[in-house]
Coordinates of C-alpha atoms in Angstrom, one line a residue:
Chain A
M1272 CA -31.9 22.1 -8.2
K1273 CA -29.4 23.3 -10.7
K1274 CA -26.9 20.6 -11.7
L1275 CA -23.5 21.1 -10.1
K1276 CA -20.3 21.2 -12.1
I1277 CA -17.7 18.6 -11.4
W1278 CA -15.4 21.0 -9.7
Q1279 CA -18.2 22.3 -7.5
K1280 CA -19.0 18.7 -6.5
N1281 CA -15.3 18.2 -5.7
V1282 CA -15.2 21.2 -3.5
L1283 CA -18.3 20.1 -1.7
M1284 CA -16.9 16.7 -1.0
L1285 CA -13.6 18.3 0.3
I1286 CA -15.7 20.4 2.7
V1287 CA -17.4 17.3 4.0
I1288 CA -14.1 15.6 4.6
I1289 CA -12.8 18.7 6.5
V1290 CA -16.0 18.8 8.5
L1291 CA -15.6 15.1 9.4
M1292 CA -12.0 15.7 10.7
V1293 CA -12.7 18.9 12.5
S1294 CA -15.8 17.6 14.1
A1295 CA -13.8 14.7 15.4
L1296 CA -11.4 17.0 17.1
L1297 CA -14.3 19.1 18.5
V1298 CA -16.4 16.2 19.8
Q1299 CA -13.5 14.7 21.7
P1300 CA -11.7 17.7 23.3
N1301 CA -9.9 15.3 25.7
G1302 CA -9.2 12.6 23.1
S1303 CA -5.6 11.5 23.0
F1304 CA -5.7 11.0 19.2
G1305 CA -2.8 8.7 19.6
G1306 CA -3.2 6.0 17.1
S1307 CA -2.5 2.7 16.7
D1308 CA 0.3 0.3 17.3
G1309 CA 1.2 0.8 20.9
A1310 CA -2.4 0.5 21.8
A1311 CA -2.8 -2.7 19.8
E1312 CA 0.0 -4.2 21.8
T1313 CA -1.7 -3.2 25.0
M1314 CA -4.9 -4.9 23.9
I1315 CA -3.1 -8.1 23.0
T1316 CA -1.2 -8.3 26.2
K1317 CA -4.4 -7.7 28.1
L1318 CA -6.1 -10.7 26.3
D1319 CA -3.0 -12.9 26.7
P1320 CA -0.6 -11.6 29.3
S1321 CA 1.8 -14.5 28.6
Y1322 CA 2.3 -13.6 24.9
K1323 CA 5.8 -12.3 24.0
P1324 CA 6.5 -10.9 20.6
W1325 CA 9.0 -13.4 19.1
I1326 CA 10.6 -11.0 16.6
S1327 CA 10.9 -7.2 16.3
A1328 CA 11.2 -4.8 13.4
L1329 CA 14.5 -4.6 11.7
L1330 CA 14.6 -0.9 11.5
K1331 CA 12.6 1.5 13.7
P1332 CA 12.4 5.2 13.1
K1333 CA 14.6 6.8 15.8
S1334 CA 11.9 9.2 16.9
G1335 CA 8.3 10.5 16.2
E1336 CA 9.8 13.2 14.1
I1337 CA 11.7 10.8 11.9
E1338 CA 8.6 8.7 11.6
S1339 CA 6.5 11.7 10.5
L1340 CA 9.3 12.5 8.0
L1341 CA 9.0 9.1 6.5
F1342 CA 5.2 9.3 6.4
T1343 CA 5.4 12.6 4.7
L1344 CA 7.9 11.2 2.2
Q1345 CA 5.5 8.4 1.5
G1346 CA 2.6 10.7 0.9
S1347 CA 4.6 13.2 -1.2
L1348 CA 6.0 10.4 -3.4
G1349 CA 2.4 9.4 -4.2
V1350 CA 1.3 13.0 -4.8
G1351 CA 4.3 13.6 -7.0
I1352 CA 3.5 10.6 -9.2
I1353 CA -0.2 11.5 -9.5
A1354 CA 0.5 15.2 -10.2
Y1355 CA 3.0 14.3 -12.9
I1356 CA 0.6 11.9 -14.6
I1357 CA -2.3 14.3 -14.6
G1358 CA -0.1 17.2 -15.8
Y1359 CA 1.4 15.0 -18.5
F1360 CA -1.9 14.1 -20.0
R1361 CA -3.4 17.6 -19.6
G1362 CA -0.5 18.9 -21.7
K1363 CA -0.8 16.2 -24.2
K1364 CA -4.6 16.8 -24.6
K1365 CA -4.0 20.5 -25.1
N1366 CA -1.3 19.8 -27.7
A1367 CA -3.6 17.5 -29.6
I1368 CA -6.3 20.2 -29.8
N1369 CA -4.0 22.9 -31.0
Chain B
M206 CA -37.6 13.6 -2.1
T207 CA -37.8 15.3 1.3
K208 CA -38.8 12.0 3.0
H209 CA -35.6 10.6 1.5
Y210 CA -33.5 13.3 3.2
Q211 CA -35.3 12.8 6.5
T212 CA -34.4 9.1 6.6
I213 CA -30.8 9.9 5.6
S214 CA -30.4 12.6 8.2
R215 CA -31.9 10.3 10.9
I216 CA -29.4 7.5 10.1
L217 CA -26.6 10.0 10.2
A218 CA -27.7 11.3 13.6
I219 CA -27.8 7.8 15.0
L220 CA -24.3 7.1 13.6
V221 CA -22.9 10.3 15.1
L222 CA -24.4 9.5 18.4
L223 CA -23.0 6.0 18.3
L224 CA -19.6 7.4 17.6
I225 CA -19.7 9.9 20.5
I226 CA -20.8 7.5 23.1
T227 CA -18.2 4.9 22.4
P228 CA -14.7 6.5 22.8
Q229 CA -12.0 4.0 22.1
R230 CA -8.3 3.9 21.4
A231 CA -7.3 3.3 17.8
Y232 CA -5.5 0.3 16.4
A233 CA -3.7 0.5 13.1
M234 CA -4.8 -2.0 10.6
H235 CA -1.3 -3.4 10.3
I236 CA -0.5 -6.3 12.6
M237 CA 2.9 -5.6 14.2
E238 CA 6.0 -7.5 13.7
G239 CA 6.1 -10.4 16.2
F240 CA 2.5 -10.2 17.1
L241 CA 1.4 -13.3 15.2
P242 CA 2.8 -16.7 16.1
L243 CA 5.0 -18.2 13.3
S244 CA 2.4 -20.8 12.3
W245 CA -0.2 -18.1 11.7
C246 CA 2.3 -16.1 9.7
I247 CA 2.9 -19.1 7.4
F248 CA -0.8 -19.7 7.2
W249 CA -1.6 -16.2 6.0
F250 CA 1.3 -16.2 3.5
A251 CA -0.1 -19.5 2.1
V252 CA -3.5 -17.9 1.8
F253 CA -2.0 -14.8 0.1
L254 CA 0.2 -16.6 -2.4
P255 CA -2.5 -17.6 -5.0
F256 CA -3.8 -14.0 -5.0
F257 CA -0.3 -12.7 -5.5
I258 CA 0.2 -14.9 -8.6
Y259 CA -3.3 -14.0 -9.9
G260 CA -2.3 -10.3 -9.5
L261 CA 0.9 -10.8 -11.4
I262 CA -1.0 -12.4 -14.3
K263 CA -3.7 -9.7 -14.2
I264 CA -1.2 -6.9 -14.4
K265 CA 0.6 -8.5 -17.3
Q266 CA -2.7 -8.8 -19.2
I267 CA -3.7 -5.3 -18.4
V268 CA -0.4 -3.8 -19.5
A269 CA -0.5 -5.8 -22.7
V270 CA -3.9 -4.5 -23.7
D271 CA -3.0 -0.8 -23.7
D272 CA 0.2 1.1 -22.9
H273 CA -1.6 3.8 -21.1
N274 CA -2.7 1.2 -18.5
K275 CA 0.9 1.1 -17.2
I276 CA 0.6 4.8 -16.2
L277 CA -2.9 4.3 -14.8
L278 CA -1.6 1.4 -12.6
A279 CA 1.2 3.7 -11.3
L280 CA -1.4 6.2 -10.5
C281 CA -3.5 3.7 -8.6
G282 CA -0.4 2.6 -6.6
A283 CA 0.5 6.2 -5.8
F284 CA -3.0 6.7 -4.5
I285 CA -2.6 3.8 -2.1
F286 CA 0.7 5.3 -1.0
I287 CA -0.9 8.7 -0.2
L288 CA -4.0 7.4 1.5
S289 CA -2.2 4.9 3.8
A290 CA 0.2 7.7 4.9
L291 CA -2.8 9.8 6.1
K292 CA -3.7 9.4 9.8
I293 CA -7.1 10.8 10.1
P294 CA -8.7 11.8 13.4
S295 CA -12.0 10.0 14.1
V296 CA -14.9 11.0 16.2
T297 CA -13.9 8.3 18.7
G298 CA -10.9 10.4 19.8
S299 CA -8.2 8.5 18.0
T300 CA -6.6 8.3 14.6
S301 CA -6.6 5.6 12.0
H302 CA -5.7 5.5 8.3
P303 CA -7.6 4.7 5.1
T304 CA -6.3 2.1 2.7
G305 CA -6.7 3.7 -0.7
V306 CA -7.4 0.5 -2.6
G307 CA -10.8 1.6 -3.9
L308 CA -9.6 3.5 -7.0
G309 CA -7.5 0.7 -8.4
T310 CA -10.2 -1.8 -7.6
A311 CA -12.8 0.1 -9.5
L312 CA -10.5 0.8 -12.5
F313 CA -8.8 -2.6 -12.9
G314 CA -10.5 -5.1 -10.6
P315 CA -9.3 -6.5 -7.3
G316 CA -6.4 -8.6 -8.7
V317 CA -4.0 -5.8 -9.3
I318 CA -4.3 -4.6 -5.7
S319 CA -2.6 -7.8 -4.5
I320 CA 0.5 -6.4 -6.0
L321 CA 0.1 -2.6 -5.6
G322 CA -1.2 -2.9 -2.0
T323 CA 1.6 -5.2 -1.0
I324 CA 4.3 -2.8 -2.4
C325 CA 2.9 -0.2 0.0
L326 CA 2.8 -2.6 2.9
L327 CA 6.4 -3.6 2.3
F328 CA 7.5 0.0 2.3
Q329 CA 5.8 0.6 5.6
A330 CA 7.1 -2.6 7.1
L331 CA 10.7 -1.9 6.1
L332 CA 11.0 1.8 6.7
L333 CA 8.4 2.8 9.2
A334 CA 8.2 -0.3 11.4
H335 CA 4.4 -0.3 10.6
G336 CA 3.3 -3.8 10.2
G337 CA 6.1 -6.3 9.7
L338 CA 7.8 -8.8 7.4
T339 CA 6.5 -11.8 9.2
T340 CA 3.0 -10.4 9.3
L341 CA 3.1 -9.2 5.7
G342 CA 1.0 -12.2 4.6
A343 CA -1.7 -11.5 7.1
N344 CA -1.8 -7.7 6.4
A345 CA -1.8 -8.3 2.6
V346 CA -4.8 -10.7 2.9
S347 CA -6.8 -8.0 4.8
M348 CA -5.8 -4.9 2.8
A349 CA -4.8 -6.2 -0.6
V350 CA -7.2 -9.2 -1.0
V351 CA -10.3 -9.1 1.2
G352 CA -10.8 -5.3 1.1
P353 CA -10.5 -5.0 -2.7
F354 CA -12.6 -8.1 -3.4
V355 CA -15.4 -6.9 -1.2
G356 CA -15.2 -3.4 -2.8
Y357 CA -15.3 -4.9 -6.3
G358 CA -18.3 -7.0 -5.4
V359 CA -20.2 -3.9 -4.2
Y360 CA -19.0 -1.9 -7.2
R361 CA -20.2 -4.5 -9.7
L362 CA -23.5 -4.9 -7.9
F363 CA -24.2 -1.1 -7.9
K364 CA -23.2 -0.9 -11.5
K365 CA -25.6 -3.7 -12.4
M366 CA -28.4 -1.9 -10.5
N367 CA -27.6 1.2 -12.7
I368 CA -26.7 3.3 -9.7
N369 CA -24.8 6.5 -10.3
H370 CA -21.1 5.9 -11.0
S371 CA -19.8 8.2 -8.2
V372 CA -22.0 6.5 -5.7
A373 CA -20.8 3.1 -6.8
L374 CA -17.2 4.3 -6.5
F375 CA -17.8 5.8 -3.1
A376 CA -19.3 2.5 -1.8
C377 CA -16.5 0.5 -3.3
A378 CA -13.8 2.5 -1.5
A379 CA -15.6 2.9 1.8
L380 CA -16.6 -0.8 2.1
A381 CA -13.2 -2.0 1.0
D382 CA -11.8 0.1 3.9
L383 CA -14.2 -1.4 6.4
A384 CA -13.8 -4.9 5.2
T385 CA -10.0 -4.6 5.6
Y386 CA -10.3 -3.6 9.3
L387 CA -13.0 -6.3 9.8
T388 CA -10.5 -8.9 8.5
T389 CA -7.8 -7.6 10.8
S390 CA -10.2 -8.0 13.8
I391 CA -10.8 -11.6 12.9
Q392 CA -7.1 -12.3 12.3
L393 CA -6.3 -11.0 15.8
G394 CA -9.3 -12.4 17.5
V395 CA -8.5 -15.9 16.3
V396 CA -5.0 -15.8 17.7
F397 CA -5.8 -14.0 20.9
P398 CA -9.2 -15.4 22.2
D399 CA -10.8 -13.7 25.2
P400 CA -10.2 -15.7 28.4
N401 CA -13.9 -15.5 29.2
T402 CA -15.8 -15.3 26.0
G403 CA -13.4 -17.1 23.6
V404 CA -12.6 -16.4 20.0
L405 CA -16.0 -14.9 19.2
G406 CA -15.9 -12.5 22.1
S407 CA -12.4 -11.4 21.2
V408 CA -13.3 -10.9 17.5
L409 CA -16.3 -8.8 18.5
K410 CA -14.1 -6.8 20.9
F411 CA -11.7 -6.0 18.1
I412 CA -14.5 -5.3 15.6
G413 CA -16.1 -2.9 18.1
I414 CA -12.8 -1.0 18.4
F415 CA -11.7 -1.1 14.7
C416 CA -14.9 -0.6 12.9
I417 CA -16.4 2.2 14.9
T418 CA -13.3 4.3 14.6
Q419 CA -13.2 3.4 11.0
I420 CA -16.7 4.6 10.0
P421 CA -15.9 8.3 9.5
I422 CA -12.6 7.5 8.0
S423 CA -14.1 5.1 5.4
I424 CA -16.5 7.9 4.5
A425 CA -13.6 10.3 4.0
E426 CA -11.8 7.6 2.0
G427 CA -14.9 7.1 -0.3
L428 CA -15.1 10.9 -0.9
L429 CA -11.4 11.2 -1.6
T430 CA -11.6 8.4 -4.1
V431 CA -14.5 10.0 -6.0
I432 CA -12.6 13.4 -6.0
T433 CA -9.5 11.8 -7.4
Y434 CA -11.4 9.9 -10.0
N435 CA -13.2 13.1 -11.1
L436 CA -9.8 14.8 -11.4
I437 CA -8.1 12.1 -13.5
S438 CA -11.1 11.2 -15.7
S439 CA -11.2 14.7 -17.1
S440 CA -7.6 14.7 -18.2
L441 CA -6.6 11.0 -18.7
P442 CA -7.2 9.0 -21.8
M443 CA -9.6 6.6 -20.2
K444 CA -11.6 4.5 -22.5
E445 CA -14.7 2.6 -21.5
G446 CA -12.9 -0.6 -21.8
T447 CA -10.5 0.2 -19.1
I448 CA -13.3 0.5 -16.5
K449 CA -14.7 -2.9 -16.0

């Protein structure tokens, strides 16, 4: 087998990730794909019906839309930082060569 | 070589089958505000504190060694931000998110994650009502302490065995992810024992739910970590000394 270049490996791995996600959606056509926290509460109240949360979050996103806005913000913040750093060093390297 | 592939494909087939036949709802790794009794909140904060101090010392040392490390640390923190904002669908019909701690763990060791991971947890607790301030200690122990330490152990072991660097990095990230959710299962199971089967039964219940949903997500996380590492290692001034 010919040795793959790094970018070819990266593309291959990306494809595997996409396949993982899409297959999840295909395998469970009736899945709710809800996540998380509401469901955790249900589980806990099932195990201990008498338990009452003794404190609640200070700020709660007003709706699902606002929540996804904040999640997107969080992700883009990270991407922005990483893209800046990679770009900065790419440029620096190029300058050093010239 | 073909025998190797046969074994791998057989294991994969079994895993996929396991995932399909056990549909479950997802549970985020963050324990919600108010869902741990006060005494447990204090307990987990106490457990976390020494690691937090260790992390501060580590970061100070790392930054002192080389100025570039400051930028690399920012990059590792940013990676945690991105990955923990991703809610990835799993074959179990629900979504859950990766932790993103693998990259920083492999580059700088587990100590720095106690700080970087906690910054991310704080952001989500304050702005997104994901996790909470009272449960921050418990969530930090699972995502910013146990996960990275397990990942680092695996990474060191693989390196010692002279296994390919990408494979070691993949295992580090994927197992740190799984260890995080395993810890959360234990944290919840201890507080909310099953009426019939007790603490162990409850822990197993949470493990069953968390870890099965998390298997494909931890694989995706491992691959994403390797891709990101490949991208940065070709353009960043990374010396051998940085990678311990």
